Tab-separated table of C-alpha atoms and ligand atoms in Angstrom:
chain	number	residue	atom	x	y	z
A	1	MET	CA	0.051	-0.252	-0.086
A	2	LYS	CA	1.420	3.425	-0.846
A	3	LYS	CA	2.272	5.752	2.177
A	4	THR	CA	-0.094	8.420	2.484
A	5	ILE	CA	1.162	11.996	2.808
A	6	TYR	CA	-1.492	14.380	4.118
A	7	VAL	CA	-1.094	17.644	3.288
A	8	ASP	CA	-4.194	19.301	3.801
A	9	ASN	CA	-3.943	20.684	7.323
A	10	ALA	CA	-5.786	24.026	6.783
A	11	ALA	CA	-8.752	21.757	6.368
A	12	THR	CA	-8.123	19.725	9.316
A	13	THR	CA	-5.358	18.316	11.477
A	14	PRO	CA	-4.727	14.725	12.818
A	15	THR	CA	-5.991	14.796	16.562
A	16	LEU	CA	-2.356	14.546	18.498
A	17	LYS	CA	-1.651	11.294	19.996
A	18	PRO	CA	-1.166	12.895	23.833
A	19	VAL	CA	-4.590	15.056	22.891
A	20	LEU	CA	-6.588	11.838	22.427
A	21	ASP	CA	-4.817	10.417	25.634
A	22	ALA	CA	-5.901	13.159	27.647
A	23	MET	CA	-9.384	12.936	26.543
A	24	ILE	CA	-10.164	9.354	26.666
A	25	PRO	CA	-10.687	9.302	30.804
A	26	PHE	CA	-13.255	11.751	30.286
A	27	PHE	CA	-15.733	9.179	28.432
A	28	CYS	CA	-15.871	6.139	30.679
A	29	GLU	CA	-14.520	7.460	34.025
A	30	HIS	CA	-14.711	11.109	34.532
A	31	TYR	CA	-18.206	11.442	32.959
A	32	GLY	CA	-20.049	13.140	35.183
A	33	ASN	CA	-22.242	16.192	33.981
A	34	PRO	CA	-19.744	19.077	34.937
A	35	SER	CA	-22.583	21.175	36.695
A	36	ALA	CA	-23.221	18.133	38.981
A	37	MET	CA	-21.991	18.406	42.559
A	38	TYR	CA	-20.975	14.843	43.321
A	39	GLY	CA	-17.449	13.669	43.031
A	40	VAL	CA	-17.040	12.264	39.356
A	41	ALA	CA	-18.332	15.752	38.362
A	42	GLY	CA	-15.823	17.410	40.212
A	43	GLU	CA	-13.070	15.950	37.629
A	44	ALA	CA	-14.982	17.199	35.043
A	45	LYS	CA	-15.393	20.646	36.038
A	46	GLU	CA	-11.795	20.798	37.111
A	47	ALA	CA	-10.641	19.352	33.955
A	48	LEU	CA	-12.935	22.070	31.996
A	49	GLU	CA	-11.604	24.879	33.746
A	50	GLU	CA	-8.106	23.765	33.269
A	51	ALA	CA	-8.763	23.595	29.484
A	52	ARG	CA	-10.307	26.908	29.915
A	53	ARG	CA	-6.706	28.176	31.246
A	54	ARG	CA	-4.672	26.770	28.456
A	55	VAL	CA	-6.901	28.194	25.659
A	56	ALA	CA	-6.895	31.452	27.228
A	57	ALA	CA	-2.788	31.096	27.499
A	58	LEU	CA	-2.625	30.298	23.876
A	59	ILE	CA	-3.834	33.861	22.842
A	60	GLY	CA	-2.979	36.023	25.992
A	61	ALA	CA	-6.726	35.969	27.249
A	62	ASP	CA	-7.937	35.638	30.822
A	63	GLU	CA	-9.574	32.495	31.520
A	64	ASP	CA	-12.950	34.110	32.145
A	65	GLU	CA	-13.114	35.545	28.556
A	66	ILE	CA	-13.103	31.951	27.161
A	67	PHE	CA	-16.547	30.686	25.842
A	68	PHE	CA	-16.222	26.848	24.469
A	69	THR	CA	-18.467	25.938	21.505
A	70	GLY	CA	-19.533	23.538	19.038
A	71	GLY	CA	-16.428	24.586	16.822
A	72	GLY	CA	-14.985	27.520	14.651
A	73	THR	CA	-18.371	27.931	12.692
A	74	GLU	CA	-20.705	28.227	15.546
A	75	ALA	CA	-18.062	31.107	17.193
A	76	ASP	CA	-18.103	33.115	14.203
A	77	ASN	CA	-21.704	32.837	13.908
A	78	LEU	CA	-21.943	33.841	17.737
A	79	ALA	CA	-19.943	37.073	17.086
A	80	LEU	CA	-21.830	38.271	14.423
A	81	ARG	CA	-25.050	37.371	15.396
A	82	GLY	CA	-24.273	38.202	18.937
A	83	VAL	CA	-22.602	41.793	18.317
A	84	MET	CA	-25.469	42.778	15.550
A	85	CYS	CA	-28.716	41.423	17.412
A	86	ALA	CA	-27.822	42.341	20.961
A	87	PRO	CA	-30.722	44.397	22.441
A	88	LYS	CA	-28.598	47.121	23.104
A	89	ASN	CA	-27.108	47.599	19.871
A	90	THR	CA	-28.490	50.217	18.150
A	91	ARG	CA	-26.201	50.180	15.351
A	92	LYS	CA	-26.899	48.721	11.910
A	93	HIS	CA	-23.873	48.610	10.077
A	94	MET	CA	-20.723	45.862	10.024
A	95	ILE	CA	-17.805	45.535	7.541
A	96	THR	CA	-16.147	42.386	6.758
A	97	THR	CA	-14.007	41.191	3.938
A	98	GLU	CA	-14.723	39.502	0.624
A	99	ILE	CA	-12.030	36.523	1.553
A	100	GLU	CA	-13.347	35.400	4.767
A	101	HIS	CA	-14.572	31.597	5.535
A	102	HIS	CA	-18.375	31.098	4.971
A	103	ALA	CA	-18.807	30.755	8.509
A	104	ILE	CA	-18.474	34.466	8.080
A	105	LEU	CA	-20.024	35.263	4.715
A	106	HIS	CA	-22.985	33.373	5.400
A	107	PRO	CA	-24.196	34.884	8.680
A	108	ALA	CA	-23.597	38.067	7.050
A	109	GLN	CA	-25.887	37.914	4.100
A	110	GLN	CA	-28.355	36.292	6.663
A	111	LEU	CA	-27.837	39.531	8.198
A	112	GLU	CA	-28.149	41.611	5.482
A	113	ARG	CA	-31.984	39.945	5.015
A	114	GLU	CA	-32.674	40.748	8.645
A	115	GLY	CA	-32.166	44.842	7.274
A	116	PHE	CA	-28.721	45.041	8.720
A	117	ARG	CA	-26.110	46.881	6.228
A	118	VAL	CA	-22.736	44.985	5.536
A	119	THR	CA	-19.605	46.149	3.667
A	120	TYR	CA	-17.337	43.453	2.342
A	121	MET	CA	-13.835	45.068	1.719
A	122	PRO	CA	-11.874	44.154	-1.358
A	123	VAL	CA	-8.468	42.820	-1.210
A	124	ASP	CA	-5.279	43.390	-3.032
A	125	ASP	CA	-3.551	41.110	-5.325
A	126	LYS	CA	-1.928	39.281	-2.342
A	127	GLY	CA	-5.235	39.311	-0.289
A	128	ARG	CA	-4.609	41.823	2.292
A	129	VAL	CA	-7.115	44.196	3.224
A	130	SER	CA	-6.334	47.841	3.660
A	131	LEU	CA	-6.937	49.624	7.277
A	132	SER	CA	-7.438	52.856	5.222
A	133	ALA	CA	-10.037	51.304	3.242
A	134	ILE	CA	-11.616	50.165	6.234
A	135	ALA	CA	-11.152	53.651	8.031
A	136	ASP	CA	-13.093	55.235	4.997
A	137	GLU	CA	-16.428	52.878	5.306
A	138	ALA	CA	-16.504	53.209	9.155
A	139	THR	CA	-19.464	55.403	10.122
A	140	PRO	CA	-21.078	56.178	13.361
A	141	ASP	CA	-23.590	53.305	12.656
A	142	THR	CA	-20.312	50.671	12.576
A	143	ALA	CA	-21.092	48.208	15.116
A	144	LEU	CA	-18.419	45.440	14.513
A	145	ILE	CA	-15.816	45.093	11.927
A	146	SER	CA	-15.035	41.152	11.242
A	147	VAL	CA	-11.681	40.436	9.685
A	148	MET	CA	-9.816	37.026	9.637
A	149	ALA	CA	-6.518	36.771	11.214
A	150	ALA	CA	-5.124	34.547	8.565
A	151	ASN	CA	-6.856	32.961	5.406
A	152	ASN	CA	-7.840	29.415	4.807
A	153	GLU	CA	-7.025	29.179	1.340
A	154	VAL	CA	-3.975	31.334	0.619
A	155	GLY	CA	-2.706	31.913	4.161
A	156	THR	CA	-2.429	35.561	3.691
A	157	ILE	CA	-1.953	37.195	7.117
A	158	GLU	CA	-4.007	40.150	7.941
A	159	PRO	CA	-3.352	43.401	9.639
A	160	ILE	CA	-5.447	42.719	12.647
A	161	ALA	CA	-3.257	44.683	15.216
A	162	GLU	CA	-3.730	47.910	12.908
A	163	ILE	CA	-7.473	47.299	12.650
A	164	GLY	CA	-7.830	46.415	16.411
A	165	ALA	CA	-5.878	49.748	17.117
A	166	PHE	CA	-8.619	51.627	14.732
A	167	CYS	CA	-11.443	49.732	16.304
A	168	ARG	CA	-10.758	50.455	19.995
A	169	GLY	CA	-12.103	53.977	21.357
A	170	ARG	CA	-14.432	54.288	18.478
A	171	GLY	CA	-17.083	52.123	20.313
A	172	ILE	CA	-16.390	49.951	17.261
A	173	ILE	CA	-16.439	45.897	18.254
A	174	PHE	CA	-13.327	44.051	16.161
A	175	HIS	CA	-13.656	40.175	15.991
A	176	THR	CA	-11.406	38.073	14.262
A	177	ASP	CA	-11.648	34.564	12.709
A	178	ALA	CA	-8.322	33.332	13.891
A	179	VAL	CA	-9.446	29.647	13.343
A	180	GLN	CA	-6.329	28.989	10.666
A	181	ALA	CA	-4.282	31.502	12.860
A	182	ALA	CA	-4.353	30.225	16.570
A	183	GLY	CA	-1.537	27.497	17.476
A	184	HIS	CA	0.286	28.784	14.135
A	185	MET	CA	1.418	32.313	14.679
A	186	LYS	CA	1.568	34.222	17.781
A	187	ILE	CA	-1.597	36.275	18.875
A	188	ASP	CA	-1.845	38.283	21.622
A	189	VAL	CA	-5.755	39.718	22.231
A	190	HIS	CA	-4.356	42.563	24.346
A	191	GLU	CA	-1.329	43.865	21.949
A	192	MET	CA	-3.504	43.552	19.231
A	193	LYS	CA	-6.466	45.141	20.596
A	194	ILE	CA	-9.105	42.429	19.772
A	195	ASP	CA	-12.677	42.380	21.241
A	196	LEU	CA	-13.756	38.684	19.748
A	197	LEU	CA	-11.810	35.993	18.598
A	198	SER	CA	-13.028	32.854	17.181
A	199	MET	CA	-10.817	29.430	17.056
A	200	SER	CA	-11.295	25.829	16.366
A	201	ALA	CA	-9.612	22.895	18.104
A	202	HIS	CA	-9.238	20.354	14.769
A	203	LYS	CA	-7.094	23.118	13.027
A	204	PHE	CA	-4.502	22.831	15.586
A	205	GLY	CA	-4.076	19.104	16.714
A	206	GLY	CA	-7.430	19.242	18.746
A	207	PRO	CA	-10.772	17.016	17.835
A	208	LYS	CA	-13.058	17.975	15.710
A	209	GLY	CA	-16.568	19.535	17.044
A	210	VAL	CA	-15.292	21.892	19.463
A	211	GLY	CA	-14.018	25.489	19.444
A	212	ALA	CA	-13.891	28.606	21.618
A	213	ILE	CA	-14.872	32.119	21.312
A	214	TYR	CA	-12.910	35.114	23.331
A	215	ILE	CA	-14.822	37.591	24.579
A	216	ARG	CA	-13.302	40.708	25.894
A	217	ARG	CA	-14.450	41.115	29.575
A	218	GLY	CA	-17.317	43.946	29.212
A	219	ILE	CA	-18.691	42.884	25.973
A	220	ARG	CA	-21.837	42.069	25.830
A	221	LEU	CA	-23.330	39.179	23.128
A	222	LEU	CA	-26.554	38.027	22.401
A	223	PRO	CA	-26.407	34.073	22.666
A	224	LEU	CA	-27.163	31.814	19.845
A	225	VAL	CA	-28.187	28.407	22.170
A	226	LEU	CA	-30.227	29.123	24.949
A	227	GLY	CA	-30.763	26.446	27.483
A	228	GLY	CA	-29.358	25.282	30.706
A	229	GLY	CA	-27.135	28.386	31.096
A	230	GLN	CA	-23.764	26.538	30.843
A	231	GLU	CA	-20.911	28.760	29.831
A	232	LYS	CA	-22.092	31.749	31.689
A	233	GLY	CA	-25.283	31.628	29.454
A	234	MET	CA	-23.345	32.214	26.606
A	235	ARG	CA	-23.155	28.668	25.158
A	236	SER	CA	-25.950	26.187	26.444
A	237	GLY	CA	-25.681	22.594	26.605
A	238	THR	CA	-24.027	20.267	28.138
A	239	GLU	CA	-20.336	20.550	28.051
A	240	ASN	CA	-18.066	18.334	25.734
A	241	THR	CA	-16.314	17.474	28.196
A	242	ALA	CA	-13.670	15.179	26.470
A	243	GLY	CA	-13.645	17.772	23.636
A	244	ILE	CA	-12.772	20.710	25.653
A	245	VAL	CA	-10.047	18.654	27.458
A	246	GLY	CA	-8.924	17.467	24.003
A	247	MET	CA	-8.716	21.450	22.934
A	248	GLY	CA	-6.937	22.492	26.116
A	249	MET	CA	-4.499	19.701	25.596
A	250	ALA	CA	-3.940	20.797	22.029
A	251	ALA	CA	-3.568	24.465	23.059
A	252	LYS	CA	-1.060	23.927	25.442
A	253	ILE	CA	1.233	21.638	22.889
A	254	ALA	CA	0.911	24.351	20.705
A	255	ALA	CA	1.981	27.210	22.862
A	256	GLU	CA	4.926	25.323	24.154
A	257	ASN	CA	6.085	24.184	20.540
A	258	MET	CA	5.131	26.953	18.571
A	259	GLU	CA	8.203	28.595	17.795
A	260	GLU	CA	10.356	25.590	17.004
A	261	ASP	CA	7.673	23.662	15.367
A	262	MET	CA	6.336	26.730	13.048
A	263	LYS	CA	10.198	27.278	12.054
A	264	ARG	CA	10.347	23.902	11.147
A	265	VAL	CA	7.325	23.999	8.958
A	266	ALA	CA	7.955	27.077	7.466
A	267	ALA	CA	11.287	25.627	6.061
A	268	LEU	CA	9.644	23.198	4.792
A	269	ARG	CA	6.790	25.618	2.956
A	270	ASP	CA	9.590	27.196	1.709
A	271	LYS	CA	11.399	24.364	-0.233
A	272	LEU	CA	7.932	23.163	-1.586
A	273	ILE	CA	7.200	26.544	-2.766
A	274	LYS	CA	10.795	26.827	-4.364
A	275	GLY	CA	10.116	23.303	-5.948
A	276	VAL	CA	6.926	23.733	-7.098
A	277	LEU	CA	7.382	26.974	-8.874
A	278	GLU	CA	10.016	25.279	-11.158
A	279	ILE	CA	7.003	24.207	-12.940
A	280	LYS	CA	6.533	26.783	-15.665
A	281	LYS	CA	3.653	29.042	-15.448
A	282	THR	CA	2.830	28.599	-12.063
A	283	ARG	CA	2.641	31.206	-9.498
A	284	LEU	CA	2.630	31.410	-5.755
A	285	THR	CA	-1.107	33.067	-4.557
A	286	GLY	CA	-1.259	34.970	-1.354
A	287	ASP	CA	1.206	37.032	0.055
A	288	PRO	CA	4.803	36.071	-0.040
A	289	GLU	CA	5.744	37.406	3.287
A	290	ASN	CA	3.039	37.913	5.329
A	291	ARG	CA	1.664	34.000	5.114
A	292	LEU	CA	0.923	31.414	7.558
A	293	PRO	CA	3.790	28.669	8.302
A	294	GLY	CA	1.936	25.742	6.652
A	295	THR	CA	0.428	27.321	3.830
A	296	ALA	CA	1.671	27.121	0.086
A	297	SER	CA	-1.035	28.021	-2.468
A	298	PHE	CA	-0.494	28.190	-6.078
A	299	VAL	CA	-2.543	28.482	-9.691
A	300	ILE	CA	-0.925	26.410	-12.240
A	301	GLU	CA	-1.929	27.326	-16.100
A	302	GLY	CA	-3.232	24.926	-18.401
A	303	VAL	CA	-4.582	22.391	-15.821
A	304	GLU	CA	-7.840	21.779	-13.455
A	305	GLY	CA	-7.404	21.772	-9.765
A	306	GLU	CA	-9.857	18.749	-9.158
A	307	SER	CA	-7.844	16.979	-11.859
A	308	MET	CA	-4.706	17.568	-10.196
A	309	VAL	CA	-5.926	16.861	-6.593
A	310	LEU	CA	-7.352	13.264	-8.130
A	311	LEU	CA	-3.890	12.511	-9.685
A	312	LEU	CA	-2.006	13.357	-6.552
A	313	ASN	CA	-4.142	11.363	-4.654
A	314	GLU	CA	-3.251	8.474	-6.895
A	315	GLU	CA	0.495	8.994	-5.245
A	316	GLY	CA	-1.058	8.897	-2.071
A	317	ILE	CA	-1.016	12.736	-1.245
A	318	CYS	CA	-4.061	14.506	-0.329
A	319	ALA	CA	-4.144	18.220	-1.170
A	320	ALA	CA	-6.870	20.468	-1.743
A	321	THR	CA	-8.086	23.170	-4.729
A	322	GLY	CA	-9.741	26.351	-3.827
A	323	SER	CA	-11.818	25.670	-0.537
A	324	ALA	CA	-12.772	22.496	0.733
A	325	CYS	CA	-16.291	23.361	0.512
A	326	SER	CA	-15.996	24.185	-2.972
A	327	THR	CA	-15.535	20.792	-4.234
A	328	ALA	CA	-19.031	20.348	-5.178
A	329	SER	CA	-19.454	23.358	-7.302
A	330	LEU	CA	-17.511	24.438	-10.225
A	331	ASP	CA	-17.516	28.210	-9.259
A	332	PRO	CA	-14.160	29.818	-8.807
A	333	SER	CA	-12.739	30.169	-5.188
A	334	HIS	CA	-14.064	33.620	-3.987
A	335	VAL	CA	-10.785	34.103	-2.528
A	336	LEU	CA	-9.234	33.652	-5.357
A	337	THR	CA	-11.592	35.734	-7.357
A	338	ALA	CA	-11.202	38.562	-4.921
A	339	MET	CA	-7.597	38.696	-5.462
A	340	HIS	CA	-8.005	39.304	-9.277
A	341	ILE	CA	-6.547	35.941	-10.372
A	342	PRO	CA	-7.324	35.996	-14.108
A	343	HIS	CA	-10.433	33.908	-15.023
A	344	GLU	CA	-8.708	31.663	-17.275
A	345	ILE	CA	-6.099	30.112	-14.475
A	346	VAL	CA	-8.070	30.490	-11.363
A	347	HIS	CA	-9.436	26.958	-11.852
A	348	GLY	CA	-5.824	25.798	-11.665
A	349	SER	CA	-5.630	26.282	-8.033
A	350	LEU	CA	-3.685	24.058	-5.564
A	351	ARG	CA	-3.350	24.472	-1.877
A	352	ILE	CA	-0.823	22.359	-0.089
A	353	SER	CA	-0.933	22.994	3.873
A	354	ILE	CA	1.946	21.334	5.862
A	355	GLY	CA	1.249	20.586	9.206
A	356	VAL	CA	3.707	19.014	12.488
A	357	GLN	CA	3.485	15.855	11.473
A	358	ASN	CA	5.072	16.406	7.833
A	359	THR	CA	8.677	15.689	7.177
A	360	GLU	CA	11.134	16.557	4.561
A	361	SER	CA	10.695	13.514	2.439
A	362	ASP	CA	7.200	14.029	2.015
A	363	ILE	CA	8.074	17.311	0.644
A	364	ASP	CA	10.711	15.747	-1.905
A	365	HIS	CA	7.931	13.359	-2.670
A	366	ILE	CA	5.402	16.112	-3.574
A	367	ILE	CA	7.816	18.042	-5.703
A	368	ALA	CA	9.033	14.910	-7.298
A	369	LYS	CA	5.319	13.704	-8.408
A	370	LEU	CA	3.692	17.186	-9.292
A	371	PRO	CA	5.450	18.142	-12.373
A	372	GLY	CA	4.795	14.811	-14.206
A	373	ILE	CA	0.992	15.126	-13.136
A	374	VAL	CA	1.020	18.632	-14.402
A	375	ALA	CA	2.709	17.565	-17.890
A	376	ARG	CA	0.174	15.022	-18.182
A	377	LEU	CA	-2.835	17.104	-17.573
A	378	ARG	CA	-1.558	19.772	-20.009
A	379	ALA	CA	-0.780	17.520	-22.763
A	380	MET	CA	-4.454	16.331	-22.442
A	381	SER	CA	-5.943	19.921	-22.456
A	382	PRO	CA	-7.145	21.534	-25.477
A	383	MET	CA	-6.696	24.818	-24.024
A	384	TRP	CA	-2.900	24.560	-23.410
A	385	ASN	CA	-0.665	25.721	-25.689
A	386	GLU	CA	3.387	25.467	-24.970
A	387	GLU	CA	3.904	28.829	-26.934
A	388	ILE	CA	1.827	31.178	-25.329
B	401	PLP	C1	-12.120	25.746	9.394
B	401	PLP	C2	-12.304	27.147	9.393
B	401	PLP	C3	-13.575	27.232	10.059
B	401	PLP	C4	-14.309	26.630	10.634
B	401	PLP	O1	-14.755	25.961	11.566
B	401	PLP	P1	-15.247	24.490	12.027
B	401	PLP	O2	-14.405	24.110	13.544
B	401	PLP	O3	-14.667	23.727	11.080
B	401	PLP	O4	-16.461	24.895	12.346
B	401	PLP	C5	-13.830	28.915	10.047
B	401	PLP	N1	-13.196	29.942	9.828
B	401	PLP	C6	-11.564	29.428	9.106
B	401	PLP	C7	-11.223	30.394	8.610
B	401	PLP	C8	-11.745	28.203	8.979
B	401	PLP	O5	-10.386	27.982	8.390
C-alpha cells in the first residue's frame, strides 16, 4: 500500500496522540456532568477549567474570557449575530472582507436579509485588506468589524493589530476569525486590541466539533443557543467535556512548541514553494511574506485543480483545490476571485498545507511527483499551448 502524505492541514489536522490520551478518561471514568455536585463531576469540572486556562494562555486572554462552542463555525456565527442582534446595539452596519470563510459570509448575508447593512472589503492581489480603506467605510453606525487573522485558502495574514487599534476607542467591536491562525502564529488579544476571537480545536491538533470564542471582558453578546445556562449563559448545552479537554491539551502543546514547530514547518513550506515554482507558468497565490507557516498555494496554468487533486491522490498525496467546501461546485474560489486571479487560470488552484507531522521526505515526494502530473494534464488539455 502506498504511504499517505497528508498535506491538507488547513482543512483539518490529525488529532495529536497526547490530545487523544488526555480525552479518553472523560468518557468512561470522569463521565459526570460538569454542572453536578458529586465526585465524578468534580473531575470534569476541574478539567474544564484547566482547559479554559490553557486556551486562554494560547492567545493571551484571561480564563473568564473564554467560552467553549461547538467549533469555529459556531464561534463565528455567535460573534456576528451576538453583536449585531444584541438588545443594546443600536448600530446597523458591519464591515467584513470578501475573503472570509463561509462561516462569516453566510451569517453576514443573513444579517443583510434581516435589515442590517454589511460592507465587504476588497483585498489586494496578495489577499491583504487595507486599514485605510476600512477606515473610509466606518461610520458612527458601524457596530462591528470582522476580519480574519489569516486566510484559509492562501494563508495570507491580515493586519489585525492595526485594525484592532483603529476600532478601539471608536466604539466599534473588532472580531477576528483566528481559526487558521490560532496555534500557528503568535496572537495576543491585548497587544492586538481584539475584542472577539474565534478558534477551532481541529485546526491545531485537537478534536473536531469543539471550538471557543474569546469575549473581551465587558462585551455583551446575545447568545445563539439558549437552555441550561452553561458557559455563563453564552452557550447552553452540557459541555463536551472530552472535546474541551482535548482542545485544552492541543492549546498547551501548540503554545509550548509553536516557535520551534513553526520554524520547521515554514522551512518545509519554503522548500515546497521553491520546488513547485520550477514548473513553468505557475505562480504562488497569497502574500509571499505575510503568510501562515504551513500554507503554500498556487495557480498552475493549463490544468484543472480538481484533476490535479485526483492525480495527486493516486500518488497518496492529499491536497486541496480552492476551498474544501467548493469541491461540490464549479464556481471559482471567492478568495482567488477577490485577489483578481484571472478567470482563465483561477481553476488551476492547488493548496498544500503542511502540518507538524509532515517531514522533508513528504515535501521531496510532492516536488518529485507534481511536475509529471501537471505535464500529463497539460498534454490532455485542448486549452494548453506551449507557445503562449
Ligand atoms: C475551518 C475554518 C472555520 C470553521 O471551523 P469549524 O470548526 O470547522 O466549524 C472557520 N473559519 C476558518 C478560517 C476556517 O479555516
